Amino acid sequence: VGLRDMWLSSLGAAAKAAGENTLMIVFEDNMIVSSSYFQWILAAIHAYGKSTNCRNVNLMGFSLSPITADDLSTPPKPWNPKSSGVSSYAYLSAMPSSWSAAYWSDRWIEFSEFVDVRMKPPYYNLHAEKSVDKAQHNENLRLTPEELFIPKSRFNYVSNNWKRFMIDWMYARGLVMVYPNLPGEAGFAS
């Protein structure tokens, strides 16, 4: 099983088993987690999503790490929220977190249903994906119809990656994640 399939199948199964309005915290195997990460999650839940009734309908979840690069551009460029005028302790982004994040189970179930459709023709070209050199970025690779392209996103051409579908889904639905904005680009996991 590849990394993409592992993320999609294991988190999809966990989300279904967890039931609605459960926060699933995902850590990469090489993460170092701050002892205060749980306090961050509790504060974020209190501020943004105590229940499905008061949770912002556009909220996908919470990241434990800040965004430090514009991953959509080719090549990725350094990014700092303060350079964009963010001054609060947290900010919103439509970029999904793949390092360390807490995702709402009901949102992940919706995402899983989206991926089931999105990975089939005419919305995705698995044959083209299998023929690509995974180590190369290839703007000529036609995995997705142009009508589904996200403007200026290198993920339109990235293969074998679960995050490309999460970007599609969050962008199309107007979903966001809450990111920490700590001094020195620190986070609660690295």
PDB file of C-alpha atoms in Angstrom:
ATOM      1  CA  VAL A   1       0.000   0.000   0.000  1.00  0.00           C
ATOM      2  CA  GLY A   2       1.395   3.390  -0.958  1.00  0.00           C
ATOM      3  CA  LEU A   3       1.465   6.388   1.333  1.00  0.00           C
ATOM      4  CA  ARG A   4      -1.528   7.980  -0.384  1.00  0.00           C
ATOM      5  CA  ASP A   5      -3.630   4.842  -0.019  1.00  0.00           C
ATOM      6  CA  MET A   6      -2.504   4.419   3.588  1.00  0.00           C
ATOM      7  CA  TRP A   7      -3.601   7.967   4.502  1.00  0.00           C
ATOM      8  CA  LEU A   8      -6.907   7.681   2.678  1.00  0.00           C
ATOM      9  CA  SER A   9      -7.903   4.188   3.819  1.00  0.00           C
ATOM     10  CA  SER A  10      -6.684   4.334   7.430  1.00  0.00           C
ATOM     11  CA  LEU A  11      -8.083   7.784   8.173  1.00  0.00           C
ATOM     12  CA  GLY A  12     -11.306   7.003   6.329  1.00  0.00           C
ATOM     13  CA  ALA A  13     -11.800   3.875   8.455  1.00  0.00           C
ATOM     14  CA  ALA A  14     -10.875   5.741  11.654  1.00  0.00           C
ATOM     15  CA  ALA A  15     -13.313   8.561  10.839  1.00  0.00           C
ATOM     16  CA  LYS A  16     -16.172   6.120  10.255  1.00  0.00           C
ATOM     17  CA  ALA A  17     -15.388   4.254  13.480  1.00  0.00           C
ATOM     18  CA  ALA A  18     -15.118   7.501  15.464  1.00  0.00           C
ATOM     19  CA  GLY A  19     -18.514   8.837  14.491  1.00  0.00           C
ATOM     20  CA  GLU A  20     -19.578  12.416  13.918  1.00  0.00           C
ATOM     21  CA  ASN A  21     -17.828  15.451  15.441  1.00  0.00           C
ATOM     22  CA  THR A  22     -14.740  13.589  16.664  1.00  0.00           C
ATOM     23  CA  LEU A  23     -11.359  15.196  16.303  1.00  0.00           C
ATOM     24  CA  MET A  24      -8.749  12.814  14.876  1.00  0.00           C
ATOM     25  CA  ILE A  25      -5.146  13.834  15.579  1.00  0.00           C
ATOM     26  CA  VAL A  26      -2.647  12.605  12.989  1.00  0.00           C
ATOM     27  CA  PHE A  27       1.100  12.543  13.631  1.00  0.00           C
ATOM     28  CA  GLU A  28       3.757  11.602  11.118  1.00  0.00           C
ATOM     29  CA  ASP A  29       6.114   8.901  12.388  1.00  0.00           C
ATOM     30  CA  ASN A  30       9.053  11.320  12.607  1.00  0.00           C
ATOM     31  CA  MET A  31       7.253  14.130  14.473  1.00  0.00           C
ATOM     32  CA  ILE A  32       8.498  15.817  17.620  1.00  0.00           C
ATOM     33  CA  VAL A  33       5.492  17.056  19.565  1.00  0.00           C
ATOM     34  CA  SER A  34       5.424  19.871  22.114  1.00  0.00           C
ATOM     35  CA  SER A  35       4.119  19.060  25.574  1.00  0.00           C
ATOM     36  CA  SER A  36       1.606  21.899  25.104  1.00  0.00           C
ATOM     37  CA  TYR A  37       0.065  20.624  21.841  1.00  0.00           C
ATOM     38  CA  PHE A  38      -3.020  19.365  23.659  1.00  0.00           C
ATOM     39  CA  GLN A  39      -3.663  22.774  25.252  1.00  0.00           C
ATOM     40  CA  TRP A  40      -3.498  24.311  21.742  1.00  0.00           C
ATOM     41  CA  ILE A  41      -6.066  21.816  20.463  1.00  0.00           C
ATOM     42  CA  LEU A  42      -8.374  22.433  23.444  1.00  0.00           C
ATOM     43  CA  ALA A  43      -8.112  26.219  23.006  1.00  0.00           C
ATOM     44  CA  ALA A  44      -8.798  25.895  19.273  1.00  0.00           C
ATOM     45  CA  ILE A  45     -11.821  23.667  19.885  1.00  0.00           C
ATOM     46  CA  HIS A  46     -13.145  26.118  22.467  1.00  0.00           C
ATOM     47  CA  ALA A  47     -12.696  29.057  20.089  1.00  0.00           C
ATOM     48  CA  TYR A  48     -13.780  27.474  16.811  1.00  0.00           C
ATOM     49  CA  GLY A  49     -15.775  24.289  17.206  1.00  0.00           C
ATOM     50  CA  LYS A  50     -17.303  22.998  20.430  1.00  0.00           C
ATOM     51  CA  SER A  51     -20.000  21.082  18.569  1.00  0.00           C
ATOM     52  CA  THR A  52     -21.343  20.647  15.065  1.00  0.00           C
ATOM     53  CA  ASN A  53     -24.032  23.197  15.970  1.00  0.00           C
ATOM     54  CA  CYS A  54     -21.560  25.979  16.733  1.00  0.00           C
ATOM     55  CA  ARG A  55     -18.585  24.789  14.676  1.00  0.00           C
ATOM     56  CA  ASN A  56     -17.843  26.930  11.651  1.00  0.00           C
ATOM     57  CA  VAL A  57     -19.189  25.050   8.632  1.00  0.00           C
ATOM     58  CA  ASN A  58     -15.966  25.815   6.724  1.00  0.00           C
ATOM     59  CA  LEU A  59     -13.634  24.334   9.342  1.00  0.00           C
ATOM     60  CA  MET A  60     -11.733  21.190   8.337  1.00  0.00           C
ATOM     61  CA  GLY A  61      -9.546  21.024  11.436  1.00  0.00           C
ATOM     62  CA  PHE A  62      -6.493  22.370  13.229  1.00  0.00           C
ATOM     63  CA  SER A  63      -2.805  22.187  12.420  1.00  0.00           C
ATOM     64  CA  LEU A  64      -0.121  21.824  15.073  1.00  0.00           C
ATOM     65  CA  SER A  65       2.504  23.327  12.753  1.00  0.00           C
ATOM     66  CA  PRO A  66       2.535  26.665  10.938  1.00  0.00           C
ATOM     67  CA  ILE A  67       2.743  27.016   7.186  1.00  0.00           C
ATOM     68  CA  THR A  68       6.350  27.908   6.331  1.00  0.00           C
ATOM     69  CA  ALA A  69       6.199  27.579   2.544  1.00  0.00           C
ATOM     70  CA  ASP A  70       3.781  28.287  -0.272  1.00  0.00           C
ATOM     71  CA  ASP A  71       3.495  24.661  -1.392  1.00  0.00           C
ATOM     72  CA  LEU A  72       1.261  25.525  -4.337  1.00  0.00           C
ATOM     73  CA  SER A  73       3.964  27.399  -6.235  1.00  0.00           C
ATOM     74  CA  THR A  74       6.721  25.811  -8.328  1.00  0.00           C
ATOM     75  CA  PRO A  75       9.148  25.619  -6.704  1.00  0.00           C
ATOM     76  CA  PRO A  76       7.644  26.089  -3.224  1.00  0.00           C
ATOM     77  CA  LYS A  77       8.520  29.522  -1.819  1.00  0.00           C
ATOM     78  CA  PRO A  78       9.137  30.464   1.821  1.00  0.00           C
ATOM     79  CA  TRP A  79       6.060  31.975   3.443  1.00  0.00           C
ATOM     80  CA  ASN A  80       5.486  33.648   6.793  1.00  0.00           C
ATOM     81  CA  PRO A  81       2.041  34.691   8.048  1.00  0.00           C
ATOM     82  CA  LYS A  82       3.392  37.929   9.489  1.00  0.00           C
ATOM     83  CA  SER A  83       4.493  38.984   5.982  1.00  0.00           C
ATOM     84  CA  SER A  84       0.827  38.688   4.985  1.00  0.00           C
ATOM     85  CA  GLY A  85      -0.300  40.919   7.838  1.00  0.00           C
ATOM     86  CA  VAL A  86      -1.360  38.184  10.285  1.00  0.00           C
ATOM     87  CA  SER A  87      -0.856  39.380  13.853  1.00  0.00           C
ATOM     88  CA  SER A  88      -3.100  37.093  15.911  1.00  0.00           C
ATOM     89  CA  TYR A  89      -2.029  33.842  17.581  1.00  0.00           C
ATOM     90  CA  ALA A  90      -3.797  31.833  14.869  1.00  0.00           C
ATOM     91  CA  TYR A  91      -4.724  32.174  11.214  1.00  0.00           C
ATOM     92  CA  LEU A  92      -6.854  30.371   8.645  1.00  0.00           C
ATOM     93  CA  SER A  93      -5.667  28.762   5.440  1.00  0.00           C
ATOM     94  CA  ALA A  94      -7.241  26.647   2.717  1.00  0.00           C
ATOM     95  CA  MET A  95      -3.991  24.653   2.592  1.00  0.00           C
ATOM     96  CA  PRO A  96      -4.413  21.298   4.345  1.00  0.00           C
ATOM     97  CA  SER A  97      -1.875  20.284   6.939  1.00  0.00           C
ATOM     98  CA  SER A  98      -0.087  17.009   6.343  1.00  0.00           C
ATOM     99  CA  TRP A  99       2.550  17.131   9.074  1.00  0.00           C
ATOM    100  CA  SER A 100       0.561  17.136  12.254  1.00  0.00           C
ATOM    101  CA  ALA A 101      -3.098  17.941  12.253  1.00  0.00           C
ATOM    102  CA  ALA A 102      -6.428  17.318  13.888  1.00  0.00           C
ATOM    103  CA  TYR A 103      -9.209  16.674  11.397  1.00  0.00           C
ATOM    104  CA  TRP A 104     -12.931  16.510  12.144  1.00  0.00           C
ATOM    105  CA  SER A 105     -14.140  12.972  11.485  1.00  0.00           C
ATOM    106  CA  ASP A 106     -17.323  14.042   9.681  1.00  0.00           C
ATOM    107  CA  ARG A 107     -15.284  16.281   7.358  1.00  0.00           C
ATOM    108  CA  TRP A 108     -12.862  13.427   6.643  1.00  0.00           C
ATOM    109  CA  ILE A 109     -15.779  11.124   5.756  1.00  0.00           C
ATOM    110  CA  GLU A 110     -17.033  13.754   3.287  1.00  0.00           C
ATOM    111  CA  PHE A 111     -13.516  14.046   1.887  1.00  0.00           C
ATOM    112  CA  SER A 112     -13.288  10.241   1.501  1.00  0.00           C
ATOM    113  CA  GLU A 113     -16.510  10.219  -0.508  1.00  0.00           C
ATOM    114  CA  PHE A 114     -15.122  13.018  -2.700  1.00  0.00           C
ATOM    115  CA  VAL A 115     -11.860  11.103  -3.316  1.00  0.00           C
ATOM    116  CA  ASP A 116     -13.775   7.966  -4.317  1.00  0.00           C
ATOM    117  CA  VAL A 117     -15.303   9.937  -7.199  1.00  0.00           C
ATOM    118  CA  ARG A 118     -12.310  12.229  -7.882  1.00  0.00           C
ATOM    119  CA  MET A 119      -9.881   9.366  -8.526  1.00  0.00           C
ATOM    120  CA  LYS A 120     -11.975   7.917 -11.359  1.00  0.00           C
ATOM    121  CA  PRO A 121     -12.238   8.943 -15.020  1.00  0.00           C
ATOM    122  CA  PRO A 122     -13.068  11.494 -16.299  1.00  0.00           C
ATOM    123  CA  TYR A 123     -11.869  13.384 -13.182  1.00  0.00           C
ATOM    124  CA  TYR A 124      -8.472  11.709 -12.870  1.00  0.00           C
ATOM    125  CA  ASN A 125      -6.151   9.803 -15.190  1.00  0.00           C
ATOM    126  CA  LEU A 126      -4.699   6.851 -13.259  1.00  0.00           C
ATOM    127  CA  HIS A 127      -3.010   5.551 -16.437  1.00  0.00           C
ATOM    128  CA  ALA A 128      -1.022   8.804 -16.751  1.00  0.00           C
ATOM    129  CA  GLU A 129      -0.144   8.655 -13.076  1.00  0.00           C
ATOM    130  CA  LYS A 130       1.274   5.121 -13.378  1.00  0.00           C
ATOM    131  CA  SER A 131       3.480   6.167 -16.290  1.00  0.00           C
ATOM    132  CA  VAL A 132       5.085   9.167 -14.568  1.00  0.00           C
ATOM    133  CA  ASP A 133       8.480   9.303 -12.907  1.00  0.00           C
ATOM    134  CA  LYS A 134       7.429   9.973  -9.300  1.00  0.00           C
ATOM    135  CA  ALA A 135      10.547  12.016  -8.584  1.00  0.00           C
ATOM    136  CA  GLN A 136       9.819  14.622 -11.258  1.00  0.00           C
ATOM    137  CA  HIS A 137       7.419  17.523 -11.372  1.00  0.00           C
ATOM    138  CA  ASN A 138       5.836  17.442 -14.817  1.00  0.00           C
ATOM    139  CA  GLU A 139       3.609  20.298 -15.933  1.00  0.00           C
ATOM    140  CA  ASN A 140       2.809  18.351 -19.097  1.00  0.00           C
ATOM    141  CA  LEU A 141       1.307  15.509 -17.079  1.00  0.00           C
ATOM    142  CA  ARG A 142      -2.444  15.462 -17.628  1.00  0.00           C
ATOM    143  CA  LEU A 143      -3.890  13.831 -14.543  1.00  0.00           C
ATOM    144  CA  THR A 144      -6.862  16.156 -14.233  1.00  0.00           C
ATOM    145  CA  PRO A 145      -9.124  17.943 -16.713  1.00  0.00           C
ATOM    146  CA  GLU A 146      -8.230  21.632 -16.975  1.00  0.00           C
ATOM    147  CA  GLU A 147     -11.733  22.550 -15.784  1.00  0.00           C
ATOM    148  CA  LEU A 148     -10.737  21.182 -12.357  1.00  0.00           C
ATOM    149  CA  PHE A 149      -7.363  22.960 -12.147  1.00  0.00           C
ATOM    150  CA  ILE A 150      -6.649  25.209  -9.204  1.00  0.00           C
ATOM    151  CA  PRO A 151      -5.021  28.402 -10.536  1.00  0.00           C
ATOM    152  CA  LYS A 152      -1.209  28.429 -10.219  1.00  0.00           C
ATOM    153  CA  SER A 153      -1.122  25.192  -8.200  1.00  0.00           C
ATOM    154  CA  ARG A 154       1.706  22.740  -8.769  1.00  0.00           C
ATOM    155  CA  PHE A 155      -0.604  20.100  -7.255  1.00  0.00           C
ATOM    156  CA  ASN A 156      -2.467  20.030 -10.584  1.00  0.00           C
ATOM    157  CA  TYR A 157       0.493  17.941 -11.789  1.00  0.00           C
ATOM    158  CA  VAL A 158       1.590  16.070  -8.645  1.00  0.00           C
ATOM    159  CA  SER A 159       0.992  12.332  -8.734  1.00  0.00           C
ATOM    160  CA  ASN A 160       0.727   9.693  -5.993  1.00  0.00           C
ATOM    161  CA  ASN A 161      -0.161  12.215  -3.327  1.00  0.00           C
ATOM    162  CA  TRP A 162      -3.252  12.327  -1.091  1.00  0.00           C
ATOM    163  CA  LYS A 163      -2.792  16.031  -0.398  1.00  0.00           C
ATOM    164  CA  ARG A 164      -3.558  17.008  -4.009  1.00  0.00           C
ATOM    165  CA  PHE A 165      -7.118  15.735  -3.528  1.00  0.00           C
ATOM    166  CA  MET A 166      -7.487  17.443  -0.151  1.00  0.00           C
ATOM    167  CA  ILE A 167      -6.376  20.714  -1.772  1.00  0.00           C
ATOM    168  CA  ASP A 168      -8.960  20.224  -4.545  1.00  0.00           C
ATOM    169  CA  TRP A 169     -11.690  19.486  -2.029  1.00  0.00           C
ATOM    170  CA  MET A 170     -10.895  22.283   0.410  1.00  0.00           C
ATOM    171  CA  TYR A 171     -10.475  24.820  -2.396  1.00  0.00           C
ATOM    172  CA  ALA A 172     -13.775  23.854  -4.056  1.00  0.00           C
ATOM    173  CA  ARG A 173     -15.723  23.809  -0.781  1.00  0.00           C
ATOM    174  CA  GLY A 174     -14.147  26.918   0.733  1.00  0.00           C
ATOM    175  CA  LEU A 175     -12.823  24.948   3.704  1.00  0.00           C
ATOM    176  CA  VAL A 176     -10.043  26.129   6.011  1.00  0.00           C
ATOM    177  CA  MET A 177      -7.771  24.914   8.769  1.00  0.00           C
ATOM    178  CA  VAL A 178      -6.641  26.870  11.816  1.00  0.00           C
ATOM    179  CA  TYR A 179      -2.855  27.256  12.060  1.00  0.00           C
ATOM    180  CA  PRO A 180      -0.764  28.455  15.024  1.00  0.00           C
ATOM    181  CA  ASN A 181       1.088  31.744  14.627  1.00  0.00           C
ATOM    182  CA  LEU A 182       3.860  31.635  17.226  1.00  0.00           C
ATOM    183  CA  PRO A 183       7.094  33.647  17.371  1.00  0.00           C
ATOM    184  CA  GLY A 184       9.901  32.417  15.138  1.00  0.00           C
ATOM    185  CA  GLU A 185       7.575  30.203  13.060  1.00  0.00           C
ATOM    186  CA  ALA A 186       7.376  27.788  15.986  1.00  0.00           C
ATOM    187  CA  GLY A 187       4.609  25.247  16.232  1.00  0.00           C
ATOM    188  CA  PHE A 188       3.388  22.506  18.523  1.00  0.00           C
ATOM    189  CA  ALA A 189       4.942  19.798  16.348  1.00  0.00           C
ATOM    190  CA  SER A 190       7.884  19.668  13.978  1.00  0.00           C
TER     191      SER A 190
END
